[in-house]
Coordinates of C-alpha atoms in Angstrom, one line a residue:
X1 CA -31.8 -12.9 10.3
X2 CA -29.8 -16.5 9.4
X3 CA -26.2 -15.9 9.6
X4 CA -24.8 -17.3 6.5
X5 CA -22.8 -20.7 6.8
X6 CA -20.5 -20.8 3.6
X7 CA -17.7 -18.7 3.3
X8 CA -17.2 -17.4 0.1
X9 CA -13.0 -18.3 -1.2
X10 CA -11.6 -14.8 -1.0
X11 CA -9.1 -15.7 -4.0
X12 CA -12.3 -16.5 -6.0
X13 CA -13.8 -12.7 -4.8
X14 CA -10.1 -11.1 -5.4
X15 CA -9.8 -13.0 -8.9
X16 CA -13.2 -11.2 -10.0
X17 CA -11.8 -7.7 -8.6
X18 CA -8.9 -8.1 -10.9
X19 CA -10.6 -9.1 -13.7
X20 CA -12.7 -6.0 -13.1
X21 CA -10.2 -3.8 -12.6
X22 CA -8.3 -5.2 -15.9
X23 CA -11.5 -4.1 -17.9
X24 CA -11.6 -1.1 -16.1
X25 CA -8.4 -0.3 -16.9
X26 CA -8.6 -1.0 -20.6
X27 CA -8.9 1.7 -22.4
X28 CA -5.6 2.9 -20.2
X29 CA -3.9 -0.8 -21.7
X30 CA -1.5 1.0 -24.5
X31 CA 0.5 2.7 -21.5
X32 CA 1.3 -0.3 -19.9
X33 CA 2.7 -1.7 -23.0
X34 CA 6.7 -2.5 -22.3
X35 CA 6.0 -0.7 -19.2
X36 CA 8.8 -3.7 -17.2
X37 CA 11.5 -2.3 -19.9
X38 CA 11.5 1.6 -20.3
X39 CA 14.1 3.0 -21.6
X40 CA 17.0 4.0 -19.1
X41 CA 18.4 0.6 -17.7
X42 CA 21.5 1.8 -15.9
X43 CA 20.9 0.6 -12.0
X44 CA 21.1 4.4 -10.5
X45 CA 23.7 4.7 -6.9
X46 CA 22.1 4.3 -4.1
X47 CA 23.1 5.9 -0.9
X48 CA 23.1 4.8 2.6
X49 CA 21.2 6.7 4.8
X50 CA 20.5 6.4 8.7
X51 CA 17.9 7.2 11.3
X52 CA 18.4 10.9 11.3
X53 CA 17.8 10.4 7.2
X54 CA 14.3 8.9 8.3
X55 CA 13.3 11.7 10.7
X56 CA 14.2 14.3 7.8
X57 CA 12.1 12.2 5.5
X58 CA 9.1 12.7 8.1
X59 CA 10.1 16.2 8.9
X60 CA 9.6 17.1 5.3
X61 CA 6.6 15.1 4.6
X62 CA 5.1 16.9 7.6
X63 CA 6.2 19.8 5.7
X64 CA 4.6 19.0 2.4
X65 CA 1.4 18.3 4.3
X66 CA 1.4 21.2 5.8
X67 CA 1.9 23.3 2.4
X68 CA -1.3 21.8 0.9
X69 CA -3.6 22.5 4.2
X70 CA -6.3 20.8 4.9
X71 CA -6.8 20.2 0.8
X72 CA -5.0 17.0 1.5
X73 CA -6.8 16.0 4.1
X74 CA -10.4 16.1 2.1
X75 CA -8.4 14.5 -1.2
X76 CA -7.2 11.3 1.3
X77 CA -10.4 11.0 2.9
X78 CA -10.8 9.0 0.0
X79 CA -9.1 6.0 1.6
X80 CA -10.7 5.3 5.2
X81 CA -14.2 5.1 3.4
X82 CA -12.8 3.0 0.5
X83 CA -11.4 0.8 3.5
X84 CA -14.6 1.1 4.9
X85 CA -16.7 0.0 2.2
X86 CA -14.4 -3.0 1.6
X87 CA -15.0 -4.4 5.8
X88 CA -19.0 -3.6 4.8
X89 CA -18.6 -5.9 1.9
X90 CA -16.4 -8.7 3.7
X91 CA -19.2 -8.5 6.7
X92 CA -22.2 -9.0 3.5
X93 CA -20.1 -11.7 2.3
X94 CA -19.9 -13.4 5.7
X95 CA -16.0 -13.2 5.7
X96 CA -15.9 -11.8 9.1
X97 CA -12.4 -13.8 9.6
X98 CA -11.2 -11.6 6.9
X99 CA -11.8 -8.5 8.4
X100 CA -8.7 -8.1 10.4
X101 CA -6.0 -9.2 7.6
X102 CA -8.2 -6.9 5.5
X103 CA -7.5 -3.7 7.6
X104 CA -4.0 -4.8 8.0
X105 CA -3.2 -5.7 4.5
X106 CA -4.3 -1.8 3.7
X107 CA -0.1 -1.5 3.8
X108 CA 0.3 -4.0 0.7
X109 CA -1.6 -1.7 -1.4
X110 CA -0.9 2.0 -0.2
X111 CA 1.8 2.6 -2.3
X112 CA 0.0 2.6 -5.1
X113 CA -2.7 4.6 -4.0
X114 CA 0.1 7.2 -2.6
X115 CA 0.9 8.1 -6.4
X116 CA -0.7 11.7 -6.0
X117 CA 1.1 12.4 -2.9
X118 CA 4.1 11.8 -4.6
X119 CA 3.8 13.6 -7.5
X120 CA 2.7 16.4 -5.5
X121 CA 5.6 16.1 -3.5
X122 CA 8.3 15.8 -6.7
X123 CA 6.3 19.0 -8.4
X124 CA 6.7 21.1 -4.9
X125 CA 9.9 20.1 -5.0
X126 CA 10.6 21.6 -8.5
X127 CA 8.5 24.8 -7.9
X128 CA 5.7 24.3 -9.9
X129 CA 3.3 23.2 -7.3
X130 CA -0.4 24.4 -8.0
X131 CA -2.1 22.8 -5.2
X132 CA -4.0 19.4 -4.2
X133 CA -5.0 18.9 -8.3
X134 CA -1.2 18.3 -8.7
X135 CA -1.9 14.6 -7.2
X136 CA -4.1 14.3 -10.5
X137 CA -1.1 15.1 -12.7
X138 CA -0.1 11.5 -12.3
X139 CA -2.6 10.5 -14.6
X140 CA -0.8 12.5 -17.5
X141 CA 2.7 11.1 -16.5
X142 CA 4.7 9.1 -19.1
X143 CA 5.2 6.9 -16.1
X144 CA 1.5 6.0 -15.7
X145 CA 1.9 2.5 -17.5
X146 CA 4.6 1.3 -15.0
X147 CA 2.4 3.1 -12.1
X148 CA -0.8 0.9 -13.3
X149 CA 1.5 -2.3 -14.0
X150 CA 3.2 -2.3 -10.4
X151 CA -0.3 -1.1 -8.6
X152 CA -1.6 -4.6 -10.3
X153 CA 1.1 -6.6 -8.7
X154 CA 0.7 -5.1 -5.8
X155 CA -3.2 -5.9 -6.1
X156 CA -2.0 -9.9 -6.9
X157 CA -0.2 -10.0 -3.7
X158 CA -3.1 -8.0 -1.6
X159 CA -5.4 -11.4 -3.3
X160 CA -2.7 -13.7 -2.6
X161 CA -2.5 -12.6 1.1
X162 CA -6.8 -13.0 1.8
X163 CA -6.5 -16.3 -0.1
X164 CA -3.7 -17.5 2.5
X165 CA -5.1 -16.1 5.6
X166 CA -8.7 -17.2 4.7
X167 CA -6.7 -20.7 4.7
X168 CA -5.2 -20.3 8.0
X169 CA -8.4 -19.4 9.1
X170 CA -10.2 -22.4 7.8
X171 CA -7.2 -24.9 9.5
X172 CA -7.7 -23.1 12.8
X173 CA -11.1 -21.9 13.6
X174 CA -13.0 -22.9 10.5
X175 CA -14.7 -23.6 8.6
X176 CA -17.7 -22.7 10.2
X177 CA -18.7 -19.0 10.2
X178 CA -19.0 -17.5 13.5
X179 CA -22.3 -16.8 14.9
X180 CA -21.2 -12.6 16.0
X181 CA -18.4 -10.3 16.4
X182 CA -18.2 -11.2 19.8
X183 CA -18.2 -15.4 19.4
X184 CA -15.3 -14.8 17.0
X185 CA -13.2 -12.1 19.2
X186 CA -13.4 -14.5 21.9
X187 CA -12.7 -17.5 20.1
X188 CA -9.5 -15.7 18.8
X189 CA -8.2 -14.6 22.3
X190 CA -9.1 -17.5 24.7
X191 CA -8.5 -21.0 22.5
X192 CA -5.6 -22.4 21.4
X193 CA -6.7 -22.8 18.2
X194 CA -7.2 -18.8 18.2
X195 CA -3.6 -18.3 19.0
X196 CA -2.7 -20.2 16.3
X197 CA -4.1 -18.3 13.6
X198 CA -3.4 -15.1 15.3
X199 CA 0.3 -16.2 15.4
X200 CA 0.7 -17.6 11.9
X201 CA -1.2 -14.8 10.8
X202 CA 0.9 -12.1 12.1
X203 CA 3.7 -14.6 10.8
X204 CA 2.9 -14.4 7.5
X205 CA 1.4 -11.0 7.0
X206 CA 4.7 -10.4 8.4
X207 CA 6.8 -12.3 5.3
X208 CA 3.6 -10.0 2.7
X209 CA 4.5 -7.0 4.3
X210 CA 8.1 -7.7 4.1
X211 CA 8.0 -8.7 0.1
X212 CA 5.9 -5.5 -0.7
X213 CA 8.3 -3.2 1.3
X214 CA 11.4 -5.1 -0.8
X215 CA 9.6 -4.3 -4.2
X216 CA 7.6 -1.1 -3.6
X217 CA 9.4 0.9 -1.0
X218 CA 11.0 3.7 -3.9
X219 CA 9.4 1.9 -7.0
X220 CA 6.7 4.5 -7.4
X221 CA 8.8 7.7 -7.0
X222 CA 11.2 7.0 -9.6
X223 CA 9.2 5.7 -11.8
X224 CA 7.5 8.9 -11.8
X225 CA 11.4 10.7 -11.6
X226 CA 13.1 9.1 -14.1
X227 CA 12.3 6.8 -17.4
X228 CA 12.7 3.1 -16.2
X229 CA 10.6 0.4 -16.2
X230 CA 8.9 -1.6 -13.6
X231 CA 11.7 -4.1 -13.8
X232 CA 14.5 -1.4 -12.8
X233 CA 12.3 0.0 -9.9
X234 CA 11.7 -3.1 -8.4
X235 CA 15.5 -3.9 -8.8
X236 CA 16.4 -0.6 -7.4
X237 CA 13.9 -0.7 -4.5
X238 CA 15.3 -4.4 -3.7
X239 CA 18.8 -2.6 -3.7
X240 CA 18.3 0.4 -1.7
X241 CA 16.7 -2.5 1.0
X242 CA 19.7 -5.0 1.1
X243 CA 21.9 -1.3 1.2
X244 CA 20.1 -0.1 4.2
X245 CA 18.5 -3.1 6.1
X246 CA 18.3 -1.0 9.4
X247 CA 17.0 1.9 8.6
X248 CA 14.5 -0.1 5.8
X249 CA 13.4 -2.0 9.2
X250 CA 12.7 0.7 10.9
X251 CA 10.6 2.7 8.0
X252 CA 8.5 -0.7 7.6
X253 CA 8.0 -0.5 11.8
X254 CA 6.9 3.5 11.5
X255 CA 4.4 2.9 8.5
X256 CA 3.3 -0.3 10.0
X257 CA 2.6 1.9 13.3
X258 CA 1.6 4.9 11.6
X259 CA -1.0 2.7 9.8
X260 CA -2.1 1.4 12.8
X261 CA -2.7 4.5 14.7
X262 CA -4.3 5.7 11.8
X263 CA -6.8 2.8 11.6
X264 CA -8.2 3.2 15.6
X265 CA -10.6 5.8 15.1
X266 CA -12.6 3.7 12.3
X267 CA -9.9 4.4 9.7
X268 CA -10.1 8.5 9.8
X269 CA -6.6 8.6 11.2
X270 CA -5.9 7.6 7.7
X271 CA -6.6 11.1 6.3
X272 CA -4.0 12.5 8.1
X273 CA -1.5 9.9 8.5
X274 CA -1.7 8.3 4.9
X275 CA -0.7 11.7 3.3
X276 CA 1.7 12.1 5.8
X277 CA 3.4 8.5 4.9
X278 CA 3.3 9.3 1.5
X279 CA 4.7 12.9 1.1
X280 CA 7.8 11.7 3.5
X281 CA 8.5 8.5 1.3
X282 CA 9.0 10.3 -1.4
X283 CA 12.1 12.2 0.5
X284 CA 13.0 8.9 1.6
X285 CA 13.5 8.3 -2.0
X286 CA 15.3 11.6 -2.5
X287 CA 17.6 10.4 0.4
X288 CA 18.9 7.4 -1.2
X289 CA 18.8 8.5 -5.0
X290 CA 19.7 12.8 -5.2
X291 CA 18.6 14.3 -7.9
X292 CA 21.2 14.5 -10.8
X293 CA 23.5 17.2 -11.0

């Protein structure tokens, strides 16, 4: 079978995902209208929190996890073959470079996808917990234009991120395709050329992760708890970063590593860990913005 020799510009394959998901989303458009305003602009207190804040945070995610069984576990399964599908269609597409800063990139657009955790987390918190359908109850939140405008941002800069590192790619060991798995693996850890893209790449992916963690890291959870607009989470989310830069460091190192471990055995790690992840960032969120009294 003839490998194929063009490879396809991933921001041209990302554009047409948005624009698909924009139509798919239509009928959902009226929620999203002044979803960046809301309606409560006061910049809530944040707290600082600490290491020990963190392990709590996991401690009760581990919790939450453990409340909805292995229901959970079935509901997030829904991830690792989503991620699977999407390294199938990058190998159809002969965007084998792209496979590794797709896996990686999973990161930039788990928060989104973590909306059900959380709201299963916020209602178990409240008492009213019913069980893994709570996840769904997202979907009749007042929050869910804010939840669908932020997701797309986070989408933009998922497409932003394959459209740079399928340029680093191309200035390094392109812009031929490579012949196998094993030509390219080898190319990448015994040229200098390989280094070079595997060291900007981690650079840079770096500098993604780093943005999305700045904008997204309690965005979702309040706009689910309280009635703000994407424009306030984001602000909120940049403030409880620049209030805690240690402790935000060290979340983005356990969800990068989390994510990682997660990924090994072809993604399935993901059930657990994902879940996991999510449940505990939303106590993260409780850490650094109590409820009101």
């Amino acid at each position: 079978m003839a490998m194929q020799n063009h490879i396809r510009n991933p921001i041209e394959w990302g554009w047409d995902s948005l624009k698909n998901t924009g139509r798919a989303m239509g009928t959902a458009g009226q929620t999203m209208e002044g979803a960046w305003e809301g309606h409560d602009h006061t910049m809530p207190a944040v707290r600082r929190i600490d290491a020990a804040d963190l392990r709590e945070a996991l401690r009760q995610g581990f919790a939450d996890f453990g409340a909805y069984r292995t229901d959970v576990i079935f509901l997030c399964l829904l991830y690792p073959v989503v991620g699977l599908i999407l390294s199938r269609l990058i190998w159809g597409f002969g965007l084998l470079p792209l496979v590794f800063p797709l896996a990686s990139s999973f990161a930039l657009i788990a928060p989104f996808f973590a909306g059900g955790l959380y709201e299963m987390s916020r209602r178990r918190e409240l008492g009213i917990d019913k069980g893994w359908a709570d996840a769904f109850g997202v979907l009749q939140s007042p929050a869910l234009g804010g939840v669908m405008t932020l997701g797309l941002l986070l989408f933009a800069i998922f497409v932003i991120w394959l459209g740079v590192a399928h340029l680093i790619w191309l200035l390094t060991l392109g812009p031929e395709a490579p012949s196998s798995i094993g030509s390219f693996v080898r190319d990448v850890l015994t040229t200098p050329a390989g280094w070079a893209m595997a060291g900007i790449g981690i650079g840079v992916g770096f500098l993604f992760a780093l943005l999305v963690l700045t904008v997204s890291v309690v965005s979702f959870p309040q706009l689910l708890d309280r009635d703000v607009g994407v424009a306030t989470a984001i602000s909120t989310s940049y403030e409880v970063v620049r209030a805690n830069p240690g402790p935000m460091a060290l979340w983005g190192l356990i969800i990068a590593a989390g994510l990682v471990l997660g990924a090994i055995p072809l993604l399935m790690g993901l059930a657990i860990v994902f879940p996991v992840l999510g449940h505990a960032t939303w106590h993260l969120y409780r850490k650094v913005m109590p409820r009101p009294a």
